Amino acid sequence: ILDPACGPGGFLIHALNWVFEHSIKPRFKNDLKNRKYQYANSRLFGIDFDPRLMRVAKAMMLIAGDGKSNIYRVSSLDPREWKNRSDGLAGAIQDGKFDLVMTNPPFAGSISQPEILGSYDLAYKGDHTKHKRVNALTRDVLFIERCLRFLKPGGRLAIVLPQGNLNNTNAEYIRAYLMEKARILAVVGLHVNSFKKFTGTKTSVVFLRKWQEGEKPLKDYPIFLAVNENPMKDNSGEYRFKKRPDGTYEEEEIRDTHGRVHRKRIIDHDLDEIAEGFIEFARAQRFDFWK
């Protein structure tokens, strides 16, 4: 699993905890801490260009049970930064290596350096023979292509993208590129409050599966579509919590690593229902990753 814009490592930590609870604990009875450590050190990888966030991600992964994080300080988009390194990056993270890529890439700003744009098909609107290279391209668009390169054939991608990539007429070439390279599994429109207080950009999570080598892209197939209508946050960017009829907050019991029980307010949202809907869809479509 790779997050090429990992920030403080949230996706990697949740992936580690999910695998531990659903795979490691049911299969093994002993030495669980070491097995969790071994899994994280051999299967979880992260990249971020911000040295401060890279250090935070390493610390968070250490707390989660990693011990030696595969977190690297490098720009995922700039091929020049990947050369002549001594930190093991080239061996650890390669194109075509990963089963899963999950990321929420930065949207702000554009890339205009010809040295970077020249290595991306999307800078030529997907076809070098028909189009000249654009003068600039937003980071989120370049991340689409970069993430697909990281995936193995048949690998899956979950990426947060600005809504405009999915419905603006001038972004049609982006959608055509996606459908050429991967099967679109699902699109979940997030509420505009989802990333407040940081941004009010309307976003969607797009789930893709890269076509296998030699697999002919399908022209017509079902896609799971959903809209997040019950947001986790209010207009001020504060979390919304479930309330009982008497106005008190609903709570759940959380047990920490030391066995101590804490009570925690339950966030009010409809994303769990959307996830369950996608699971039913995946099973009905007989996707081999969800049996």
PDB file of C-alpha atoms in Angstrom:
ATOM      1  CA  ILE A   1       0.000   0.000   0.000  1.00  0.00           C
ATOM      2  CA  LEU A   2       1.281   3.449  -0.910  1.00  0.00           C
ATOM      3  CA  ASP A   3       0.179   6.995  -0.155  1.00  0.00           C
ATOM      4  CA  PRO A   4       2.208   9.323  -2.408  1.00  0.00           C
ATOM      5  CA  ALA A   5       0.970  12.451  -0.579  1.00  0.00           C
ATOM      6  CA  CYS A   6       0.760  10.958   2.892  1.00  0.00           C
ATOM      7  CA  GLY A   7       0.793  14.066   5.090  1.00  0.00           C
ATOM      8  CA  PRO A   8       0.757  12.865   8.730  1.00  0.00           C
ATOM      9  CA  GLY A   9       0.058   9.290   7.611  1.00  0.00           C
ATOM     10  CA  GLY A  10      -3.662   8.912   8.302  1.00  0.00           C
ATOM     11  CA  PHE A  11      -4.443   6.535   5.426  1.00  0.00           C
ATOM     12  CA  LEU A  12      -1.464   4.317   6.286  1.00  0.00           C
ATOM     13  CA  ILE A  13      -2.364   4.143   9.968  1.00  0.00           C
ATOM     14  CA  HIS A  14      -5.979   3.223   9.222  1.00  0.00           C
ATOM     15  CA  ALA A  15      -4.787   0.599   6.722  1.00  0.00           C
ATOM     16  CA  LEU A  16      -2.437  -0.862   9.340  1.00  0.00           C
ATOM     17  CA  ASN A  17      -5.176  -1.007  11.979  1.00  0.00           C
ATOM     18  CA  TRP A  18      -7.683  -2.537   9.536  1.00  0.00           C
ATOM     19  CA  VAL A  19      -5.280  -5.292   8.461  1.00  0.00           C
ATOM     20  CA  PHE A  20      -4.359  -5.965  12.081  1.00  0.00           C
ATOM     21  CA  GLU A  21      -7.988  -6.329  13.194  1.00  0.00           C
ATOM     22  CA  HIS A  22      -9.328  -8.207  10.149  1.00  0.00           C
ATOM     23  CA  SER A  23      -6.378 -10.324   9.041  1.00  0.00           C
ATOM     24  CA  ILE A  24      -3.547 -10.612  11.560  1.00  0.00           C
ATOM     25  CA  LYS A  25      -5.582 -11.125  14.758  1.00  0.00           C
ATOM     26  CA  PRO A  26      -7.999 -13.703  13.271  1.00  0.00           C
ATOM     27  CA  ARG A  27      -5.133 -15.720  11.725  1.00  0.00           C
ATOM     28  CA  PHE A  28      -2.567 -15.638  14.505  1.00  0.00           C
ATOM     29  CA  LYS A  29      -2.865 -16.071  18.259  1.00  0.00           C
ATOM     30  CA  ASN A  30       0.687 -15.290  19.331  1.00  0.00           C
ATOM     31  CA  ASP A  31       3.331 -12.659  18.712  1.00  0.00           C
ATOM     32  CA  LEU A  32       0.732 -10.179  17.394  1.00  0.00           C
ATOM     33  CA  LYS A  33       2.786  -7.068  18.078  1.00  0.00           C
ATOM     34  CA  ASN A  34       5.743  -8.384  16.068  1.00  0.00           C
ATOM     35  CA  ARG A  35       3.508  -9.552  13.210  1.00  0.00           C
ATOM     36  CA  LYS A  36       1.950  -6.077  13.037  1.00  0.00           C
ATOM     37  CA  TYR A  37       5.432  -4.582  12.984  1.00  0.00           C
ATOM     38  CA  GLN A  38       6.578  -6.947  10.217  1.00  0.00           C
ATOM     39  CA  TYR A  39       3.512  -6.212   8.090  1.00  0.00           C
ATOM     40  CA  ALA A  40       3.945  -2.450   8.373  1.00  0.00           C
ATOM     41  CA  ASN A  41       7.645  -2.585   7.565  1.00  0.00           C
ATOM     42  CA  SER A  42       7.199  -4.710   4.472  1.00  0.00           C
ATOM     43  CA  ARG A  43       3.853  -3.498   3.061  1.00  0.00           C
ATOM     44  CA  LEU A  44       3.161   0.160   3.957  1.00  0.00           C
ATOM     45  CA  PHE A  45       4.883   3.071   2.209  1.00  0.00           C
ATOM     46  CA  GLY A  46       4.418   6.835   2.208  1.00  0.00           C
ATOM     47  CA  ILE A  47       5.799   9.898   0.434  1.00  0.00           C
ATOM     48  CA  ASP A  48       5.480  13.584   1.218  1.00  0.00           C
ATOM     49  CA  PHE A  49       7.402  16.601  -0.052  1.00  0.00           C
ATOM     50  CA  ASP A  50       7.069  18.481   3.267  1.00  0.00           C
ATOM     51  CA  PRO A  51       9.900  17.485   5.664  1.00  0.00           C
ATOM     52  CA  ARG A  52       7.824  18.446   8.709  1.00  0.00           C
ATOM     53  CA  LEU A  53       4.889  16.266   7.669  1.00  0.00           C
ATOM     54  CA  MET A  54       7.285  13.440   6.824  1.00  0.00           C
ATOM     55  CA  ARG A  55       8.624  13.520  10.383  1.00  0.00           C
ATOM     56  CA  VAL A  56       5.092  13.621  11.811  1.00  0.00           C
ATOM     57  CA  ALA A  57       4.106  10.608   9.687  1.00  0.00           C
ATOM     58  CA  LYS A  58       7.113   8.649  10.925  1.00  0.00           C
ATOM     59  CA  ALA A  59       6.229   9.461  14.528  1.00  0.00           C
ATOM     60  CA  MET A  60       2.559   8.556  14.071  1.00  0.00           C
ATOM     61  CA  MET A  61       3.466   5.254  12.419  1.00  0.00           C
ATOM     62  CA  LEU A  62       5.855   4.507  15.278  1.00  0.00           C
ATOM     63  CA  ILE A  63       3.034   5.024  17.782  1.00  0.00           C
ATOM     64  CA  ALA A  64       0.708   2.849  15.688  1.00  0.00           C
ATOM     65  CA  GLY A  65       3.129  -0.071  15.901  1.00  0.00           C
ATOM     66  CA  ASP A  66       5.375   0.309  12.889  1.00  0.00           C
ATOM     67  CA  GLY A  67       8.755   0.974  14.484  1.00  0.00           C
ATOM     68  CA  LYS A  68      10.621   1.713  11.232  1.00  0.00           C
ATOM     69  CA  SER A  69       8.456   3.605   8.797  1.00  0.00           C
ATOM     70  CA  ASN A  70       8.880   3.472   5.036  1.00  0.00           C
ATOM     71  CA  ILE A  71       8.191   7.209   4.806  1.00  0.00           C
ATOM     72  CA  TYR A  72      10.275   9.286   2.381  1.00  0.00           C
ATOM     73  CA  ARG A  73      10.740  13.030   1.874  1.00  0.00           C
ATOM     74  CA  VAL A  74      10.465  13.542  -1.869  1.00  0.00           C
ATOM     75  CA  SER A  75       8.148  15.101  -4.422  1.00  0.00           C
ATOM     76  CA  SER A  76       6.056  12.353  -5.989  1.00  0.00           C
ATOM     77  CA  LEU A  77       5.650  14.466  -9.121  1.00  0.00           C
ATOM     78  CA  ASP A  78       9.215  15.610  -9.834  1.00  0.00           C
ATOM     79  CA  PRO A  79      11.345  12.837 -11.400  1.00  0.00           C
ATOM     80  CA  ARG A  80      14.508  14.885 -10.840  1.00  0.00           C
ATOM     81  CA  GLU A  81      14.243  14.395  -7.061  1.00  0.00           C
ATOM     82  CA  TRP A  82      14.313  10.610  -7.425  1.00  0.00           C
ATOM     83  CA  LYS A  83      17.827  10.482  -8.856  1.00  0.00           C
ATOM     84  CA  ASN A  84      21.118   9.885  -7.013  1.00  0.00           C
ATOM     85  CA  ARG A  85      19.567   9.147  -3.634  1.00  0.00           C
ATOM     86  CA  SER A  86      21.104   7.192  -0.770  1.00  0.00           C
ATOM     87  CA  ASP A  87      17.995   6.600   1.374  1.00  0.00           C
ATOM     88  CA  GLY A  88      16.727   3.463  -0.379  1.00  0.00           C
ATOM     89  CA  LEU A  89      13.829   5.234  -2.075  1.00  0.00           C
ATOM     90  CA  ALA A  90      14.538   3.852  -5.555  1.00  0.00           C
ATOM     91  CA  GLY A  91      14.411   0.267  -4.333  1.00  0.00           C
ATOM     92  CA  ALA A  92      11.436   0.703  -2.017  1.00  0.00           C
ATOM     93  CA  ILE A  93       9.045   2.638  -4.251  1.00  0.00           C
ATOM     94  CA  GLN A  94       8.813   1.810  -7.931  1.00  0.00           C
ATOM     95  CA  ASP A  95       6.279   2.058 -10.710  1.00  0.00           C
ATOM     96  CA  GLY A  96       4.118  -1.034 -11.088  1.00  0.00           C
ATOM     97  CA  LYS A  97       4.793  -2.266  -7.544  1.00  0.00           C
ATOM     98  CA  PHE A  98       1.707  -1.506  -5.486  1.00  0.00           C
ATOM     99  CA  ASP A  99      -1.587  -3.329  -5.005  1.00  0.00           C
ATOM    100  CA  LEU A 100      -3.271  -0.300  -3.449  1.00  0.00           C
ATOM    101  CA  VAL A 101      -2.693   3.442  -3.669  1.00  0.00           C
ATOM    102  CA  MET A 102      -4.773   5.708  -1.421  1.00  0.00           C
ATOM    103  CA  THR A 103      -4.246   9.450  -1.355  1.00  0.00           C
ATOM    104  CA  ASN A 104      -5.677  12.910  -0.848  1.00  0.00           C
ATOM    105  CA  PRO A 105      -3.241  14.945  -2.962  1.00  0.00           C
ATOM    106  CA  PRO A 106      -2.746  18.709  -2.722  1.00  0.00           C
ATOM    107  CA  PHE A 107      -4.981  20.741  -5.044  1.00  0.00           C
ATOM    108  CA  ALA A 108      -3.476  24.185  -4.634  1.00  0.00           C
ATOM    109  CA  GLY A 109      -1.083  25.542  -7.210  1.00  0.00           C
ATOM    110  CA  SER A 110       0.053  24.432 -10.634  1.00  0.00           C
ATOM    111  CA  ILE A 111       3.169  22.820 -12.032  1.00  0.00           C
ATOM    112  CA  SER A 112       4.742  24.793 -14.886  1.00  0.00           C
ATOM    113  CA  GLN A 113       8.313  23.466 -15.081  1.00  0.00           C
ATOM    114  CA  PRO A 114       8.856  21.833 -18.503  1.00  0.00           C
ATOM    115  CA  GLU A 115      11.252  19.340 -16.864  1.00  0.00           C
ATOM    116  CA  ILE A 116       8.328  17.945 -14.870  1.00  0.00           C
ATOM    117  CA  LEU A 117       5.458  18.348 -17.323  1.00  0.00           C
ATOM    118  CA  GLY A 118       7.392  16.685 -20.136  1.00  0.00           C
ATOM    119  CA  SER A 119       7.268  13.320 -18.343  1.00  0.00           C
ATOM    120  CA  TYR A 120       3.445  13.211 -18.093  1.00  0.00           C
ATOM    121  CA  ASP A 121       1.007  12.131 -20.784  1.00  0.00           C
ATOM    122  CA  LEU A 122      -1.727  14.316 -19.286  1.00  0.00           C
ATOM    123  CA  ALA A 123       0.434  17.384 -19.961  1.00  0.00           C
ATOM    124  CA  TYR A 124      -0.229  16.542 -23.629  1.00  0.00           C
ATOM    125  CA  LYS A 125      -3.911  15.823 -22.940  1.00  0.00           C
ATOM    126  CA  GLY A 126      -3.172  12.132 -23.225  1.00  0.00           C
ATOM    127  CA  ASP A 127      -1.671  12.151 -26.723  1.00  0.00           C
ATOM    128  CA  HIS A 128       1.795  13.492 -27.618  1.00  0.00           C
ATOM    129  CA  THR A 129       1.079  13.188 -31.339  1.00  0.00           C
ATOM    130  CA  LYS A 130      -2.035  15.368 -31.370  1.00  0.00           C
ATOM    131  CA  HIS A 131      -1.490  17.996 -28.693  1.00  0.00           C
ATOM    132  CA  LYS A 132       1.231  20.367 -27.622  1.00  0.00           C
ATOM    133  CA  ARG A 133       2.350  20.327 -24.025  1.00  0.00           C
ATOM    134  CA  VAL A 134       0.312  22.632 -21.802  1.00  0.00           C
ATOM    135  CA  ASN A 135       2.085  25.488 -20.057  1.00  0.00           C
ATOM    136  CA  ALA A 136       0.842  24.489 -16.619  1.00  0.00           C
ATOM    137  CA  LEU A 137      -1.225  21.777 -14.960  1.00  0.00           C
ATOM    138  CA  THR A 138      -2.692  21.504 -11.474  1.00  0.00           C
ATOM    139  CA  ARG A 139      -1.085  19.058  -9.081  1.00  0.00           C
ATOM    140  CA  ASP A 140      -4.202  16.926  -8.639  1.00  0.00           C
ATOM    141  CA  VAL A 141      -4.267  16.103 -12.378  1.00  0.00           C
ATOM    142  CA  LEU A 142      -0.612  15.046 -12.380  1.00  0.00           C
ATOM    143  CA  PHE A 143      -1.241  12.910  -9.290  1.00  0.00           C
ATOM    144  CA  ILE A 144      -3.854  10.902 -11.203  1.00  0.00           C
ATOM    145  CA  GLU A 145      -1.259   9.755 -13.728  1.00  0.00           C
ATOM    146  CA  ARG A 146       1.471   9.308 -11.105  1.00  0.00           C
ATOM    147  CA  CYS A 147      -0.743   7.099  -8.939  1.00  0.00           C
ATOM    148  CA  LEU A 148      -1.757   4.907 -11.866  1.00  0.00           C
ATOM    149  CA  ARG A 149       1.925   4.396 -12.694  1.00  0.00           C
ATOM    150  CA  PHE A 150       2.626   3.234  -9.148  1.00  0.00           C
ATOM    151  CA  LEU A 151      -0.050   0.516  -9.408  1.00  0.00           C
ATOM    152  CA  LYS A 152       0.443  -3.056 -10.542  1.00  0.00           C
ATOM    153  CA  PRO A 153      -1.839  -4.195 -13.363  1.00  0.00           C
ATOM    154  CA  GLY A 154      -5.092  -4.951 -11.576  1.00  0.00           C
ATOM    155  CA  GLY A 155      -4.149  -2.690  -8.662  1.00  0.00           C
ATOM    156  CA  ARG A 156      -6.654  -0.306  -7.128  1.00  0.00           C
ATOM    157  CA  LEU A 157      -6.622   3.422  -6.484  1.00  0.00           C
ATOM    158  CA  ALA A 158      -8.688   5.629  -4.175  1.00  0.00           C
ATOM    159  CA  ILE A 159      -8.032   9.319  -4.760  1.00  0.00           C
ATOM    160  CA  VAL A 160      -9.714  12.524  -3.609  1.00  0.00           C
ATOM    161  CA  LEU A 161     -10.172  14.914  -6.534  1.00  0.00           C
ATOM    162  CA  PRO A 162     -11.792  18.308  -7.122  1.00  0.00           C
ATOM    163  CA  GLN A 163     -15.291  17.826  -8.501  1.00  0.00           C
ATOM    164  CA  GLY A 164     -14.392  19.834 -11.608  1.00  0.00           C
ATOM    165  CA  ASN A 165     -12.232  16.988 -12.909  1.00  0.00           C
ATOM    166  CA  LEU A 166     -15.393  14.899 -13.180  1.00  0.00           C
ATOM    167  CA  ASN A 167     -17.874  17.329 -14.706  1.00  0.00           C
ATOM    168  CA  ASN A 168     -16.119  20.306 -16.338  1.00  0.00           C
ATOM    169  CA  THR A 169     -16.184  20.188 -20.135  1.00  0.00           C
ATOM    170  CA  ASN A 170     -12.518  21.243 -20.380  1.00  0.00           C
ATOM    171  CA  ALA A 171     -11.534  18.222 -18.243  1.00  0.00           C
ATOM    172  CA  GLU A 172     -12.979  15.655 -20.648  1.00  0.00           C
ATOM    173  CA  TYR A 173      -9.480  14.532 -21.622  1.00  0.00           C
ATOM    174  CA  ILE A 174      -8.804  13.642 -17.968  1.00  0.00           C
ATOM    175  CA  ARG A 175     -11.853  11.405 -17.826  1.00  0.00           C
ATOM    176  CA  ALA A 176     -10.915   9.809 -21.167  1.00  0.00           C
ATOM    177  CA  TYR A 177      -7.425   9.084 -19.803  1.00  0.00           C
ATOM    178  CA  LEU A 178      -8.872   7.500 -16.668  1.00  0.00           C
ATOM    179  CA  MET A 179     -11.160   5.209 -18.638  1.00  0.00           C
ATOM    180  CA  GLU A 180      -8.320   4.208 -20.948  1.00  0.00           C
ATOM    181  CA  LYS A 181      -6.049   3.242 -18.044  1.00  0.00           C
ATOM    182  CA  ALA A 182      -8.511   1.888 -15.478  1.00  0.00           C
ATOM    183  CA  ARG A 183     -12.022   0.753 -14.704  1.00  0.00           C
ATOM    184  CA  ILE A 184     -13.923   3.277 -12.627  1.00  0.00           C
ATOM    185  CA  LEU A 185     -15.364   1.343  -9.698  1.00  0.00           C
ATOM    186  CA  ALA A 186     -17.082   4.117  -7.773  1.00  0.00           C
ATOM    187  CA  VAL A 187     -17.433   7.869  -7.416  1.00  0.00           C
ATOM    188  CA  VAL A 188     -18.530   9.288  -4.064  1.00  0.00           C
ATOM    189  CA  GLY A 189     -19.358  12.982  -3.995  1.00  0.00           C
ATOM    190  CA  LEU A 190     -18.287  14.460  -0.675  1.00  0.00           C
ATOM    191  CA  HIS A 191     -20.109  17.309   1.034  1.00  0.00           C
ATOM    192  CA  VAL A 192     -18.563  20.741   0.560  1.00  0.00           C
ATOM    193  CA  ASN A 193     -17.918  20.902   4.340  1.00  0.00           C
ATOM    194  CA  SER A 194     -15.781  17.745   4.337  1.00  0.00           C
ATOM    195  CA  PHE A 195     -12.401  19.482   4.410  1.00  0.00           C
ATOM    196  CA  LYS A 196     -13.288  22.674   6.190  1.00  0.00           C
ATOM    197  CA  LYS A 197     -11.635  24.580   7.851  1.00  0.00           C
ATOM    198  CA  PHE A 198      -8.823  23.933   5.381  1.00  0.00           C
ATOM    199  CA  THR A 199     -10.727  24.248   2.107  1.00  0.00           C
ATOM    200  CA  GLY A 200     -14.255  24.576   0.808  1.00  0.00           C
ATOM    201  CA  THR A 201     -13.456  22.915  -2.527  1.00  0.00           C
ATOM    202  CA  LYS A 202     -16.146  20.468  -3.644  1.00  0.00           C
ATOM    203  CA  THR A 203     -14.498  17.058  -3.926  1.00  0.00           C
ATOM    204  CA  SER A 204     -15.218  13.453  -4.787  1.00  0.00           C
ATOM    205  CA  VAL A 205     -13.462  10.201  -3.966  1.00  0.00           C
ATOM    206  CA  VAL A 206     -12.804   8.192  -7.128  1.00  0.00           C
ATOM    207  CA  PHE A 207     -12.132   4.456  -6.875  1.00  0.00           C
ATOM    208  CA  LEU A 208     -10.344   2.845  -9.835  1.00  0.00           C
ATOM    209  CA  ARG A 209      -8.927  -0.506 -10.848  1.00  0.00           C
ATOM    210  CA  LYS A 210      -6.046  -0.483 -13.312  1.00  0.00           C
ATOM    211  CA  TRP A 211      -6.612  -2.658 -16.358  1.00  0.00           C
ATOM    212  CA  GLN A 212      -4.623  -5.875 -16.480  1.00  0.00           C
ATOM    213  CA  GLU A 213      -1.882  -6.213 -19.092  1.00  0.00           C
ATOM    214  CA  GLY A 214      -3.536  -7.175 -22.358  1.00  0.00           C
ATOM    215  CA  GLU A 215      -7.018  -6.539 -20.958  1.00  0.00           C
ATOM    216  CA  LYS A 216      -9.239  -4.663 -23.379  1.00  0.00           C
ATOM    217  CA  PRO A 217     -10.881  -1.670 -21.655  1.00  0.00           C
ATOM    218  CA  LEU A 218     -14.631  -2.097 -21.319  1.00  0.00           C
ATOM    219  CA  LYS A 219     -16.815   0.468 -23.042  1.00  0.00           C
ATOM    220  CA  ASP A 220     -19.917  -0.046 -20.922  1.00  0.00           C
ATOM    221  CA  TYR A 221     -20.116  -1.203 -17.310  1.00  0.00           C
ATOM    222  CA  PRO A 222     -21.875  -0.250 -14.064  1.00  0.00           C
ATOM    223  CA  ILE A 223     -20.290   2.294 -11.708  1.00  0.00           C
ATOM    224  CA  PHE A 224     -21.271   2.780  -8.085  1.00  0.00           C
ATOM    225  CA  LEU A 225     -22.333   6.403  -7.507  1.00  0.00           C
ATOM    226  CA  ALA A 226     -23.170   8.018  -4.185  1.00  0.00           C
ATOM    227  CA  VAL A 227     -23.488  11.458  -2.620  1.00  0.00           C
ATOM    228  CA  ASN A 228     -22.514  12.346   0.947  1.00  0.00           C
ATOM    229  CA  GLU A 229     -25.614  14.311   1.997  1.00  0.00           C
ATOM    230  CA  ASN A 230     -25.130  14.125   5.772  1.00  0.00           C
ATOM    231  CA  PRO A 231     -21.762  15.848   6.347  1.00  0.00           C
ATOM    232  CA  MET A 232     -19.380  15.098   9.204  1.00  0.00           C
ATOM    233  CA  LYS A 233     -18.759  18.826   9.693  1.00  0.00           C
ATOM    234  CA  ASP A 234     -20.894  21.936   9.928  1.00  0.00           C
ATOM    235  CA  ASN A 235     -20.389  25.147   7.941  1.00  0.00           C
ATOM    236  CA  SER A 236     -17.713  26.269  10.407  1.00  0.00           C
ATOM    237  CA  GLY A 237     -15.684  23.083   9.968  1.00  0.00           C
ATOM    238  CA  GLU A 238     -16.588  21.658  13.379  1.00  0.00           C
ATOM    239  CA  TYR A 239     -17.551  18.004  13.712  1.00  0.00           C
ATOM    240  CA  ARG A 240     -21.246  17.182  14.058  1.00  0.00           C
ATOM    241  CA  PHE A 241     -22.184  14.588  16.686  1.00  0.00           C
ATOM    242  CA  LYS A 242     -25.258  12.415  17.025  1.00  0.00           C
ATOM    243  CA  LYS A 243     -27.771  13.525  19.642  1.00  0.00           C
ATOM    244  CA  ARG A 244     -30.528  11.727  21.497  1.00  0.00           C
ATOM    245  CA  PRO A 245     -34.098  13.140  21.596  1.00  0.00           C
ATOM    246  CA  ASP A 246     -33.311  14.771  24.943  1.00  0.00           C
ATOM    247  CA  GLY A 247     -30.401  16.689  23.407  1.00  0.00           C
ATOM    248  CA  THR A 248     -27.587  14.674  25.014  1.00  0.00           C
ATOM    249  CA  TYR A 249     -24.831  13.233  22.843  1.00  0.00           C
ATOM    250  CA  GLU A 250     -24.730   9.580  21.827  1.00  0.00           C
ATOM    251  CA  GLU A 251     -21.477   7.899  22.878  1.00  0.00           C
ATOM    252  CA  GLU A 252     -19.598   4.685  22.214  1.00  0.00           C
ATOM    253  CA  GLU A 253     -17.034   2.818  24.293  1.00  0.00           C
ATOM    254  CA  ILE A 254     -13.464   2.760  22.984  1.00  0.00           C
ATOM    255  CA  ARG A 255     -10.825   0.441  24.430  1.00  0.00           C
ATOM    256  CA  ASP A 256      -7.211   1.638  24.188  1.00  0.00           C
ATOM    257  CA  THR A 257      -4.087  -0.487  23.787  1.00  0.00           C
ATOM    258  CA  HIS A 258      -3.819  -0.819  27.579  1.00  0.00           C
ATOM    259  CA  GLY A 259      -7.340  -2.195  27.891  1.00  0.00           C
ATOM    260  CA  ARG A 260      -8.781   0.976  29.404  1.00  0.00           C
ATOM    261  CA  VAL A 261     -12.293   1.940  28.315  1.00  0.00           C
ATOM    262  CA  HIS A 262     -13.099   5.489  27.211  1.00  0.00           C
ATOM    263  CA  ARG A 263     -16.368   7.021  26.085  1.00  0.00           C
ATOM    264  CA  LYS A 264     -16.383   8.946  22.816  1.00  0.00           C
ATOM    265  CA  ARG A 265     -19.046  10.991  21.052  1.00  0.00           C
ATOM    266  CA  ILE A 266     -20.310   9.487  17.775  1.00  0.00           C
ATOM    267  CA  ILE A 267     -19.840  11.636  14.682  1.00  0.00           C
ATOM    268  CA  ASP A 268     -23.021  12.097  12.656  1.00  0.00           C
ATOM    269  CA  HIS A 269     -22.625  11.204   8.952  1.00  0.00           C
ATOM    270  CA  ASP A 270     -23.844   8.839   6.230  1.00  0.00           C
ATOM    271  CA  LEU A 271     -20.473   7.574   4.968  1.00  0.00           C
ATOM    272  CA  ASP A 272     -20.878   4.186   6.673  1.00  0.00           C
ATOM    273  CA  GLU A 273     -24.093   3.618   4.726  1.00  0.00           C
ATOM    274  CA  ILE A 274     -22.309   4.578   1.515  1.00  0.00           C
ATOM    275  CA  ALA A 275     -19.495   2.134   2.297  1.00  0.00           C
ATOM    276  CA  GLU A 276     -21.997  -0.665   2.957  1.00  0.00           C
ATOM    277  CA  GLY A 277     -23.710   0.158  -0.333  1.00  0.00           C
ATOM    278  CA  PHE A 278     -20.419  -0.140  -2.194  1.00  0.00           C
ATOM    279  CA  ILE A 279     -19.660  -3.480  -0.533  1.00  0.00           C
ATOM    280  CA  GLU A 280     -23.017  -4.833  -1.720  1.00  0.00           C
ATOM    281  CA  PHE A 281     -22.266  -3.492  -5.208  1.00  0.00           C
ATOM    282  CA  ALA A 282     -18.795  -5.080  -5.222  1.00  0.00           C
ATOM    283  CA  ARG A 283     -20.207  -8.438  -4.219  1.00  0.00           C
ATOM    284  CA  ALA A 284     -22.974  -8.255  -6.827  1.00  0.00           C
ATOM    285  CA  GLN A 285     -20.376  -7.450  -9.505  1.00  0.00           C
ATOM    286  CA  ARG A 286     -18.245 -10.377  -8.264  1.00  0.00           C
ATOM    287  CA  PHE A 287     -15.152  -8.240  -7.826  1.00  0.00           C
ATOM    288  CA  ASP A 288     -12.440 -10.596  -6.648  1.00  0.00           C
ATOM    289  CA  PHE A 289     -11.164  -8.129  -4.030  1.00  0.00           C
ATOM    290  CA  TRP A 290     -14.442  -8.342  -2.070  1.00  0.00           C
ATOM    291  CA  LYS A 291     -15.876 -11.827  -1.762  1.00  0.00           C
TER     292      LYS A 291
END
